[in-house]
Coordinates of C-alpha atoms and ligand atoms in Angstrom, one line a residue:
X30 CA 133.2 29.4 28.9
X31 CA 133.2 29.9 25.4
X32 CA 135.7 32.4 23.8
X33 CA 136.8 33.3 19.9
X34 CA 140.8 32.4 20.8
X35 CA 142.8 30.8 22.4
X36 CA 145.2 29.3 20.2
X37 CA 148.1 30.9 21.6
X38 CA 147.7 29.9 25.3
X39 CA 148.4 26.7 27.0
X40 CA 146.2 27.5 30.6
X41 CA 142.6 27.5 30.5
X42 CA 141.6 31.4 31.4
X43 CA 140.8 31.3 35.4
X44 CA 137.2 31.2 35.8
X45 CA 137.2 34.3 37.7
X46 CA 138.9 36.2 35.4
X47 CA 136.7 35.1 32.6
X48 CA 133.8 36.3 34.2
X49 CA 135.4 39.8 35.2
X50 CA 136.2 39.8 31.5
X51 CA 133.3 38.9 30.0
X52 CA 130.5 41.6 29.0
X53 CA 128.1 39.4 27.6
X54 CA 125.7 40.3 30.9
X55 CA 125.0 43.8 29.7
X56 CA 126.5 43.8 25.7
X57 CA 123.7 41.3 25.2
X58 CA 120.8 43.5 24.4
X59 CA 123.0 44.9 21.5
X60 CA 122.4 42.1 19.6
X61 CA 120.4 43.4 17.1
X62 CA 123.1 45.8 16.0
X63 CA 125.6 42.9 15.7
X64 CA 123.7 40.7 13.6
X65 CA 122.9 44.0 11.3
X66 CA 126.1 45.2 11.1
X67 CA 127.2 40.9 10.4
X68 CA 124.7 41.1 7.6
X69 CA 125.9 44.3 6.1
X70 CA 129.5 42.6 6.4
X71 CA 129.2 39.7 5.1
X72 CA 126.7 41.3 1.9
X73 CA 129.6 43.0 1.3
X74 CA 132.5 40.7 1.7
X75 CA 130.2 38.6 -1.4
X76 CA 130.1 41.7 -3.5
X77 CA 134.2 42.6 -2.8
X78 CA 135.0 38.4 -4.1
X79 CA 136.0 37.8 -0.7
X80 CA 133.4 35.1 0.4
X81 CA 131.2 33.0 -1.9
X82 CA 127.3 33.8 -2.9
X83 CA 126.8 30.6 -1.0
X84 CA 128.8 31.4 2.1
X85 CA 126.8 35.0 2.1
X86 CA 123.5 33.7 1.5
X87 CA 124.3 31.1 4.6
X88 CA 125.5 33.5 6.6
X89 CA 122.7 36.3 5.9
X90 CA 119.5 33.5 6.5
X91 CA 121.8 32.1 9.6
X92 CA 121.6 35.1 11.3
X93 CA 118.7 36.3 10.3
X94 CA 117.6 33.2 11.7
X95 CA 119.3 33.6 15.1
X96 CA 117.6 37.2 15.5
X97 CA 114.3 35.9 15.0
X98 CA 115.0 33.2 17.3
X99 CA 115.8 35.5 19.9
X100 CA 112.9 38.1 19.5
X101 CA 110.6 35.2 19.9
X102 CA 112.1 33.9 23.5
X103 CA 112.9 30.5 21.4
X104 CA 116.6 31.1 22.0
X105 CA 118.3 33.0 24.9
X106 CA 121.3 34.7 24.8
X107 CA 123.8 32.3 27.4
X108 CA 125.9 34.0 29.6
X109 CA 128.9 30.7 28.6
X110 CA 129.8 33.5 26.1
X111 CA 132.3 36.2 26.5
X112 CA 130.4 38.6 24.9
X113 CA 127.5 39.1 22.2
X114 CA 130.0 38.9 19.0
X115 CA 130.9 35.3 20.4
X116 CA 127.5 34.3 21.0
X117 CA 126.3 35.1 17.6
X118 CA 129.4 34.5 15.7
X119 CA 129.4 31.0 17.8
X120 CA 125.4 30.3 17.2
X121 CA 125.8 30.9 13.4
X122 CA 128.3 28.7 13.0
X123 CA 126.1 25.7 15.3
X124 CA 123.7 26.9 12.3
X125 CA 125.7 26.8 9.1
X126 CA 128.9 25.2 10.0
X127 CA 132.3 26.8 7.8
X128 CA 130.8 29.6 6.3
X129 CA 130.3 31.2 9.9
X130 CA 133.5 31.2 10.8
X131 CA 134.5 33.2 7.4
X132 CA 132.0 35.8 8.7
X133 CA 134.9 37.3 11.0
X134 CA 137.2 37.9 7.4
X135 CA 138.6 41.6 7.5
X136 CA 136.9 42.6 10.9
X137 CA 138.1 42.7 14.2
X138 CA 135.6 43.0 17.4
X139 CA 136.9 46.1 17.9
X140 CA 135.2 47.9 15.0
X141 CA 132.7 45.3 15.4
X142 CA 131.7 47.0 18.7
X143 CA 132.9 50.2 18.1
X144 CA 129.7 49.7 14.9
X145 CA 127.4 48.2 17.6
X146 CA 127.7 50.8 20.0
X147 CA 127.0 53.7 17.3
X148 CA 123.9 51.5 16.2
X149 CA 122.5 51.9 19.3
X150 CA 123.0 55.3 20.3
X151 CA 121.6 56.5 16.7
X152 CA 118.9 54.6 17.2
X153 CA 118.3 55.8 20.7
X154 CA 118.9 59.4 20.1
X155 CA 115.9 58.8 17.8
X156 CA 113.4 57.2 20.6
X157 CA 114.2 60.1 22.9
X158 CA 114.2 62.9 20.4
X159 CA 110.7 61.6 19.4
X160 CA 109.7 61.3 23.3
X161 CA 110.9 64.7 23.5
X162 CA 108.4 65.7 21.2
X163 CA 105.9 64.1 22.8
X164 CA 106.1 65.9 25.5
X165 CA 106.8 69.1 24.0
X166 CA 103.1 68.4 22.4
X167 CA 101.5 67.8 25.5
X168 CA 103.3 71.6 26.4
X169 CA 101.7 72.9 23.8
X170 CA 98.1 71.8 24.4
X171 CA 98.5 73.1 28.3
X172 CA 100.1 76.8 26.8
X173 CA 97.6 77.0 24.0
X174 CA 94.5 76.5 26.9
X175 CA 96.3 79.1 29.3
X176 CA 97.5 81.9 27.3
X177 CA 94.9 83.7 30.0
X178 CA 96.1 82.1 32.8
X179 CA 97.6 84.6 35.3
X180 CA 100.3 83.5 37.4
X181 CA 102.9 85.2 39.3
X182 CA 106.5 85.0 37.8
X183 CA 109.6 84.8 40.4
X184 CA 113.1 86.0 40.9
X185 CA 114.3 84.5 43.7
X186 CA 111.9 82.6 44.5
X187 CA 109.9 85.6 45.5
X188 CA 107.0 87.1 43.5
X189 CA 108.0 88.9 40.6
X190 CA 105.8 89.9 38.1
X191 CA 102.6 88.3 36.7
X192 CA 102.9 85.8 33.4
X193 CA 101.0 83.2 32.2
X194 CA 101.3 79.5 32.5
X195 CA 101.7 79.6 29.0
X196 CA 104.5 81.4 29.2
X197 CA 106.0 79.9 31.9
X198 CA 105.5 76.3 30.5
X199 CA 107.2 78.1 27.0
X200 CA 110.3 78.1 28.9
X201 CA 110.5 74.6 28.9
X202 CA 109.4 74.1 25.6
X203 CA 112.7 75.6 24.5
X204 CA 114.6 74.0 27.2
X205 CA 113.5 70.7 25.4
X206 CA 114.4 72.4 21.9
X207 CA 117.4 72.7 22.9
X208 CA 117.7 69.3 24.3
X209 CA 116.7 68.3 20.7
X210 CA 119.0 70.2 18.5
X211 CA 121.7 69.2 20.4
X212 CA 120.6 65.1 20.2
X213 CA 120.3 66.4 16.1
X214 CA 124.1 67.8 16.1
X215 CA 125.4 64.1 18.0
X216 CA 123.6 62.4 15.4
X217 CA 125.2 64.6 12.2
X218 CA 128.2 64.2 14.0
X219 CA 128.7 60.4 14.9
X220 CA 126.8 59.0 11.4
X221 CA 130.2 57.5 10.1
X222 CA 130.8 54.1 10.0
X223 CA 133.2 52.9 11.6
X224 CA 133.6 48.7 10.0
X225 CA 136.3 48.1 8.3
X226 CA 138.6 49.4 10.8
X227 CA 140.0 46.1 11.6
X228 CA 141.4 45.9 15.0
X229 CA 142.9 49.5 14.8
X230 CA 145.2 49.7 11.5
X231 CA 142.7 48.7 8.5
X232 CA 142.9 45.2 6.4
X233 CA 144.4 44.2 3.7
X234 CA 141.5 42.7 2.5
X235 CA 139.6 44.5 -0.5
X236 CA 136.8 45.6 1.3
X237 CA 134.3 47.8 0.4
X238 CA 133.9 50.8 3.2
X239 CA 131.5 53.1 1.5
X240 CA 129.0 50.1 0.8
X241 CA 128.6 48.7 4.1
X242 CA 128.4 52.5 5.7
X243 CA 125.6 53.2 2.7
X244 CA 124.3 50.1 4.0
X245 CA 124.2 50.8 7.0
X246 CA 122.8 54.2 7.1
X247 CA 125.7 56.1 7.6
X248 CA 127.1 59.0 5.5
X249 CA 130.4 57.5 4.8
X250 CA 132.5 55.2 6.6
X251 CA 135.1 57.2 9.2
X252 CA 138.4 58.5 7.9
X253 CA 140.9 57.2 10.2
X254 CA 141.2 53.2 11.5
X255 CA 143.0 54.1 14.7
X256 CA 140.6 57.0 15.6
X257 CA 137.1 54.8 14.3
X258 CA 137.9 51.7 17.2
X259 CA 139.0 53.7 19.7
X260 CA 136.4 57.0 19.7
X261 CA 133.9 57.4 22.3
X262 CA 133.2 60.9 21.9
X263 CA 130.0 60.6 20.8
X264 CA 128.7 58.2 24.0
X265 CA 130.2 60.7 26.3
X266 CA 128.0 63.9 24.2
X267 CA 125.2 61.6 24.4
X268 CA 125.6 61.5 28.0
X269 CA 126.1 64.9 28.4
X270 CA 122.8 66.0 26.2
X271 CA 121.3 63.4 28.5
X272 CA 122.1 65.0 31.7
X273 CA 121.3 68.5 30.3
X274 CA 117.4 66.9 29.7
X275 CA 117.9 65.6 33.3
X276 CA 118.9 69.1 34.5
X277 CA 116.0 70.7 32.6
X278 CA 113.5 68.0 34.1
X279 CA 114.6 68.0 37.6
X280 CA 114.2 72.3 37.5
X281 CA 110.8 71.6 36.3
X282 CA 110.3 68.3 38.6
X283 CA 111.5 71.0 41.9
X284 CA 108.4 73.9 40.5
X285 CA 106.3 70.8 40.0
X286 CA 106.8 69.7 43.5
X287 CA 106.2 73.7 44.6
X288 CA 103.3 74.2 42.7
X289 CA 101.7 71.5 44.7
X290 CA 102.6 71.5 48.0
X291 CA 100.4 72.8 50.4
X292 CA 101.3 76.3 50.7
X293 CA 100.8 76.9 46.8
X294 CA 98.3 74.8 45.5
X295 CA 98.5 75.8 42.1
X296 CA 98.5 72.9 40.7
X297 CA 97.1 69.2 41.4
X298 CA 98.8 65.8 40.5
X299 CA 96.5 63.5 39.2
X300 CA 95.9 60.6 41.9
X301 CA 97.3 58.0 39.1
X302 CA 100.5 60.1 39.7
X303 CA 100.9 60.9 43.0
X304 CA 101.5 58.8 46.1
X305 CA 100.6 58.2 49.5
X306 CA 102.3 58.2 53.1
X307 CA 102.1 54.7 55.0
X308 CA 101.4 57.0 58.4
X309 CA 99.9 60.4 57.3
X310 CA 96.7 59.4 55.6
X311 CA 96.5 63.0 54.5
X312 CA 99.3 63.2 52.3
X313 CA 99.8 62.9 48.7
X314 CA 102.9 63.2 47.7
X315 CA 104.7 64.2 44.4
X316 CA 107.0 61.0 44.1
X317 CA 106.8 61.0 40.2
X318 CA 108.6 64.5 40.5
X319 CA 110.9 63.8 43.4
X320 CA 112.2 60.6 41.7
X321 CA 112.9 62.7 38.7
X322 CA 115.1 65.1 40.4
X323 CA 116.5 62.5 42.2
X324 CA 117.7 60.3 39.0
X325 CA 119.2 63.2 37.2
X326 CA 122.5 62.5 39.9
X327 CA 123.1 59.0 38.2
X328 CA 122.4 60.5 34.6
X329 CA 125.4 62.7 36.0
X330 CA 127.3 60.2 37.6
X331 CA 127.5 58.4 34.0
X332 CA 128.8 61.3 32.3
X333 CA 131.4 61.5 34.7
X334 CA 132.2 58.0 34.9
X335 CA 132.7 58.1 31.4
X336 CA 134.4 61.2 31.2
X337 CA 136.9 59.6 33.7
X338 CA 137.3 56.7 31.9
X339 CA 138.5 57.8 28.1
X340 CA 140.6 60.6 29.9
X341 CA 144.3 58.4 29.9
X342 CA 143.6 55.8 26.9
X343 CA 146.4 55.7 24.8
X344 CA 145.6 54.7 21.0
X345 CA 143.8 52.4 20.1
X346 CA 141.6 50.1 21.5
X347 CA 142.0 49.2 25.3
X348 CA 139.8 47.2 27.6
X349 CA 138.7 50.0 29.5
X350 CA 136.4 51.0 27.0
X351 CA 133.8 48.1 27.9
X352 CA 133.2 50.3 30.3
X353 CA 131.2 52.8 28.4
X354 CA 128.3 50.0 28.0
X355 CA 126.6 49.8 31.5
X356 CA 126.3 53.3 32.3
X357 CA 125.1 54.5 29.0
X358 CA 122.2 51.6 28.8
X359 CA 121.5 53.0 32.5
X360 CA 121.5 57.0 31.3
X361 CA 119.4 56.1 28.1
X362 CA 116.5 54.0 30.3
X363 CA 116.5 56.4 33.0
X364 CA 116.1 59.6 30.7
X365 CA 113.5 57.4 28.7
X366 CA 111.6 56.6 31.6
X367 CA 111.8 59.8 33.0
X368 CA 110.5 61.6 30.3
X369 CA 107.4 59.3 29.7
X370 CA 106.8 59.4 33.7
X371 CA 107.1 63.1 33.6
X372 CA 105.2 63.7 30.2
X373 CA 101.8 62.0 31.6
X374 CA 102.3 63.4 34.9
X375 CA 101.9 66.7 33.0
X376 CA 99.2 65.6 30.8
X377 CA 97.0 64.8 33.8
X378 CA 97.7 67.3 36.0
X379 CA 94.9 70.0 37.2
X380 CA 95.7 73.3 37.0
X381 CA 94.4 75.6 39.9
X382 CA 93.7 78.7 38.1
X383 CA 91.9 80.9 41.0
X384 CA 94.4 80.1 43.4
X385 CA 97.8 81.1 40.8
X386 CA 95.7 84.4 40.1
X387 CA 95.1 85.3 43.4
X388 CA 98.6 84.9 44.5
X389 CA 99.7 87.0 41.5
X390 CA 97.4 89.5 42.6
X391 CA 99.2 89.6 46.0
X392 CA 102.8 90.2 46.4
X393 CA 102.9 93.4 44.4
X394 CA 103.5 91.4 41.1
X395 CA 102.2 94.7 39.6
X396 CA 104.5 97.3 40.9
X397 CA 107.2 97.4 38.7
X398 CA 103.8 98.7 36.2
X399 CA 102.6 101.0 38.3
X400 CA 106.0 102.7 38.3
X401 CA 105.5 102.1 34.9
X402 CA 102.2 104.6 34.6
X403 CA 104.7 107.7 36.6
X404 CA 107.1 107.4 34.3
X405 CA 104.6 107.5 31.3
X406 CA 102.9 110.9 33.2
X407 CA 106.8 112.4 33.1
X408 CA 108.3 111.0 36.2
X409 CA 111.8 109.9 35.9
X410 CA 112.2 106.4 36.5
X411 CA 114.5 106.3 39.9
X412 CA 112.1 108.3 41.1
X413 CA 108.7 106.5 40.3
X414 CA 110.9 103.1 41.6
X415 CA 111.2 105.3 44.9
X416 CA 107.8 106.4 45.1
X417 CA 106.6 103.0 44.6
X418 CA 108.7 101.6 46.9
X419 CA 107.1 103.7 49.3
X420 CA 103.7 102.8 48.2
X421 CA 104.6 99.4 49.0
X422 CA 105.7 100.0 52.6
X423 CA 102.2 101.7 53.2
X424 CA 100.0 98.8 51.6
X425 CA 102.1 96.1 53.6
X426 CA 101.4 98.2 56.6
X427 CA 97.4 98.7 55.8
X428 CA 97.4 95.0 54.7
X429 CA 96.1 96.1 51.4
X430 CA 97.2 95.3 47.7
X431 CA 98.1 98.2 45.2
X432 CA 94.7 98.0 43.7
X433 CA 93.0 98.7 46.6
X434 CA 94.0 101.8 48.0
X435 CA 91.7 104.5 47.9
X436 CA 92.7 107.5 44.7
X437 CA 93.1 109.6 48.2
X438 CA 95.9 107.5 49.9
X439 CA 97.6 107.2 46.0
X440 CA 97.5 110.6 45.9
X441 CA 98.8 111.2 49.8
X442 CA 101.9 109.6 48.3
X443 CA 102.1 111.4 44.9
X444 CA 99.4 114.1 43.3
X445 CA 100.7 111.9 40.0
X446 CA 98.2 109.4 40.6
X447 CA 94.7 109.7 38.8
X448 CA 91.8 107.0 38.5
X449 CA 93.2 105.3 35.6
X450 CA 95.6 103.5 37.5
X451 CA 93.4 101.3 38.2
X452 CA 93.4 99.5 35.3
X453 CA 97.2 100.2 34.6
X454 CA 98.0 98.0 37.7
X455 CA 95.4 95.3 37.2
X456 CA 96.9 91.9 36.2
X457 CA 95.2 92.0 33.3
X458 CA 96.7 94.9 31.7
X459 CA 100.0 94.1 33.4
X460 CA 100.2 90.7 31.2
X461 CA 98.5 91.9 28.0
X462 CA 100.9 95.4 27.7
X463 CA 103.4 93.0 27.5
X464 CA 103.6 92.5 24.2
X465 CA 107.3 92.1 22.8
X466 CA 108.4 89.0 21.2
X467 CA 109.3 86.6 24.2
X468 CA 107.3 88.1 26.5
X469 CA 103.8 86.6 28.5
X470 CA 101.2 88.8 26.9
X471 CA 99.0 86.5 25.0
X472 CA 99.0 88.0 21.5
X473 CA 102.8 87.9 21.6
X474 CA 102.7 84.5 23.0
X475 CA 100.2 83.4 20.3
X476 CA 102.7 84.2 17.6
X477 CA 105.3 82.4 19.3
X478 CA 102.7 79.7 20.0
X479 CA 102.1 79.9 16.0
X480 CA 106.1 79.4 15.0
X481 CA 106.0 76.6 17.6
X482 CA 103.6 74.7 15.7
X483 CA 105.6 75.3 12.4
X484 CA 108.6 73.6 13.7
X485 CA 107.1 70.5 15.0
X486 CA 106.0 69.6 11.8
X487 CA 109.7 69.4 11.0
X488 CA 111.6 66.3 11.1
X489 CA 115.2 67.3 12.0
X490 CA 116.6 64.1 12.8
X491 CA 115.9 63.1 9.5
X492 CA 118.0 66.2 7.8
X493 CA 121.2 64.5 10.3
X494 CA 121.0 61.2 8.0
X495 CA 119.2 58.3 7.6
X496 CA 116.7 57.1 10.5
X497 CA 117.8 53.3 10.3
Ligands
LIG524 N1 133.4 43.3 24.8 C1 134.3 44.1 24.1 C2 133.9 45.6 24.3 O1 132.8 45.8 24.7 C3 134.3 43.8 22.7 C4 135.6 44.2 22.0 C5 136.7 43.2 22.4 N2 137.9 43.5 21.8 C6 139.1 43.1 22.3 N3 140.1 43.4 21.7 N4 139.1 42.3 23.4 O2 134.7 46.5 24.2

């Protein structure tokens, strides 16, 4: 049990409590953030007077020391300390005696880990943004080879009107936009530094704010001392952009696992991707997918937790806030993981492009166009919809699609109908008329294709602030 204080007490902490106390279990993997944010402190301290160019240099090579130490395995991070500030600030002063303990002058571990924590996410929020993109090429790549590729569209889960896959794999390309633009705004947002905070009410040392945020990477360091140690605002939008990526990847994990099941075969998971059944050597199942939808609950469950947590904190710091480690490491891996599982999934999977035409040409996908072709030969639309509808309860009945009833049944139903609604109802036409900016026809959806391209070459992360 090794702690940074103790002078005040006279009982040794109870062992249990130390360990319910202790965060070094899960704080430990942000040690590369503490030992930055120490360097950045303790370059500045030096330039403000406050420690010598001895006692900096000491410090800076100790702990630059200690992290290489611990990226090469030759030292591990020991669960005898309360958390990762003691275990560096502990092992640095092993290293270079006195001047480690000066290292602590004008900082509390409160902005200490308030500085870690942002660290982390910023960096984080980088990683996913950049595995979003990823993916978001791999989306591309599938639209740009299917602009062609018919497919029925639904509403209700019931056979709408034809698109592509293009388009319908567009729709999650600005899903993850979104998802992007929003991890962009967190970043803007959070990029100020909160060192120098102290333990909520500043120092009265002469410290240099602006330096070690412009060290840092930050635009400036935060404006109020009380608000810098005790905000968590930006973990719990984190958390919340994290569970909207979850939501948009378990709706497309649930059409993944439609797609392939038996009944639709449109599409085919790669056998790298799929699993089998220990019973029913027939199956192969879409567990990638499945596992997908079902992580997005925990993603939730963090946001919540989290949510929960903050909601009754007075000012400043409190305990409580330890709490927003765990379940944000947890969110952050899952959504990583998620995402790469999901991306490759994608990037293998086969595409069965008879079978999606042929069900888009049943199911009267092409209906609402051939009510379309009355009401360009002067019917009014309520009733072309009527005389459709009617069309539709004779094909059902003669098990026949649109398409192939005779010109003499069309015309039993209405003397409208002449031989070029043939090719006004065929899914061909029905996709390529559409032709309005969003919509599945493939000219339109090349120019959408083409602005698409324009804005991945964009680095918006890097407008937010600095990458590191
Ligand atoms: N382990 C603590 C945390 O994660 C570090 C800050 C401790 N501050 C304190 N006043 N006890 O929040």
């Amino acid at each position: 049990m090794a702690q940074l204080w103790g002078g005040r007490f006279t009982k040794e902490t109870d062992k249990n409590v130390y360990l319910f106390n202790a965060s070094v279990g899960f704080d430990k993997r942000l040690y590369r953030q503490d030992i930055e944010g120490s360097i950045a402190h303790a370059i500045m301290l030096e330039k403000q007077g406050i420690i010598s160019l001895q006692e900096k240099d000491a410090i800076v090579k100790g702990l630059t020391e200690i992290r290489e130490k611990l990226e090469s395995g030759s030292l591990e991070i020991s669960e005898d300390y309360e958390d990762i500030h003691s275990f560096v600030e502990a092992k640095l002063t092993e290293m270079v005696g006195d001047a480690g303990k000066k290292l602590h002058t004008g900082r509390s571990r409160n902005d200490q880990v308030a500085l870690d924590m942002k660290l982390y996410v910023r960096s984080e929020i980088i990683e996913i943004d950049e595995e979003l993109k990823a993916f978001q090429e791999i989306l591309l790549r599938i639209m740009e080879e299917n602009l062609e590729t018919v497919m029925p569209g639904f509403t209700h889960l019931q056979k709408a009107q034809p698109v592509t896959l293009a388009h319908h794999l567009g729709a999650y390309f600005e899903m993850f936009l979104r998802d992007r633009s929003r991890l962009t705004d967190i970043y803007k947002r959070m990029n100020f530094c909160p060192l120098g905070a102290g333990a909520l009410a500043g120092t009265t040392y002469p410290l240099d704010r602006g330096y070690t945020a412009s060290m840092l990477g930050f635009e400036g360091p935060t404006l109020n001392s009380m608000d810098s140690v005790s905000d968590r605002d930006y973990v719990i939008e984190l958390l919340s952009a994290l569970s909207t990526i979850m939501m948009h990847l378990s709706r497309f994990s649930e059409e993944v696992i439609i797609w392939n099941s038996n009944e639709y075969g449109f599409v085919e998971i790669d056998d790298a991707f799929s699993t089998g059944s220990s019973i029913m050597p027939q199956k192969k199942n879409p567990d990638i997918a499945e596992l997908v939808r079902g992580k997005t609950g925990r993603v939730y469950g963090h946001l919540m937790g989290m949510l929960t947590t903050m909601k009754a904190i007075p000012l400043a710091y409190n305990k409580d806030m330890q709490e927003d480690k765990e379940g944000t490491f947890d969110a952050i891996d899952t959504v990583k993981e998620c995402l790469l599982m999901f991306m490759q999934m994608m990037d293998s999977m086969k595409f069965n492009k008879d079978v999606m035409k042929r069900s888009a040409a049943r199911g009267f996908t092409n209906a609402t166009d051939a009510a379309d072709y009355l009401v360009g030969r002067g019917v009014p639309f309520r009733d072309a919809h009527g005389i459709i509808g009617e069309l539709v309860l004779k094909c059902i009945e003669k098990n026949k699609s649109i398409e192939e009833m005779s010109i003499g049944e069309l015309k039993e139903i209405s003397e409208v109908f002449e031989e070029d609604i043939y090719d006004a109802v065929s899914l061909k036409s029905c996709v390529e008329r559409r032709m309005t900016t969003g919509a599945p026809g493939p000219e339109a959806m090349k120019a959408v294709i083409a602005d698409y391209r324009k804005y991945m070459e964009k680095d918006y992360l890097e407008k937010g602030g600095k990458k590191k």
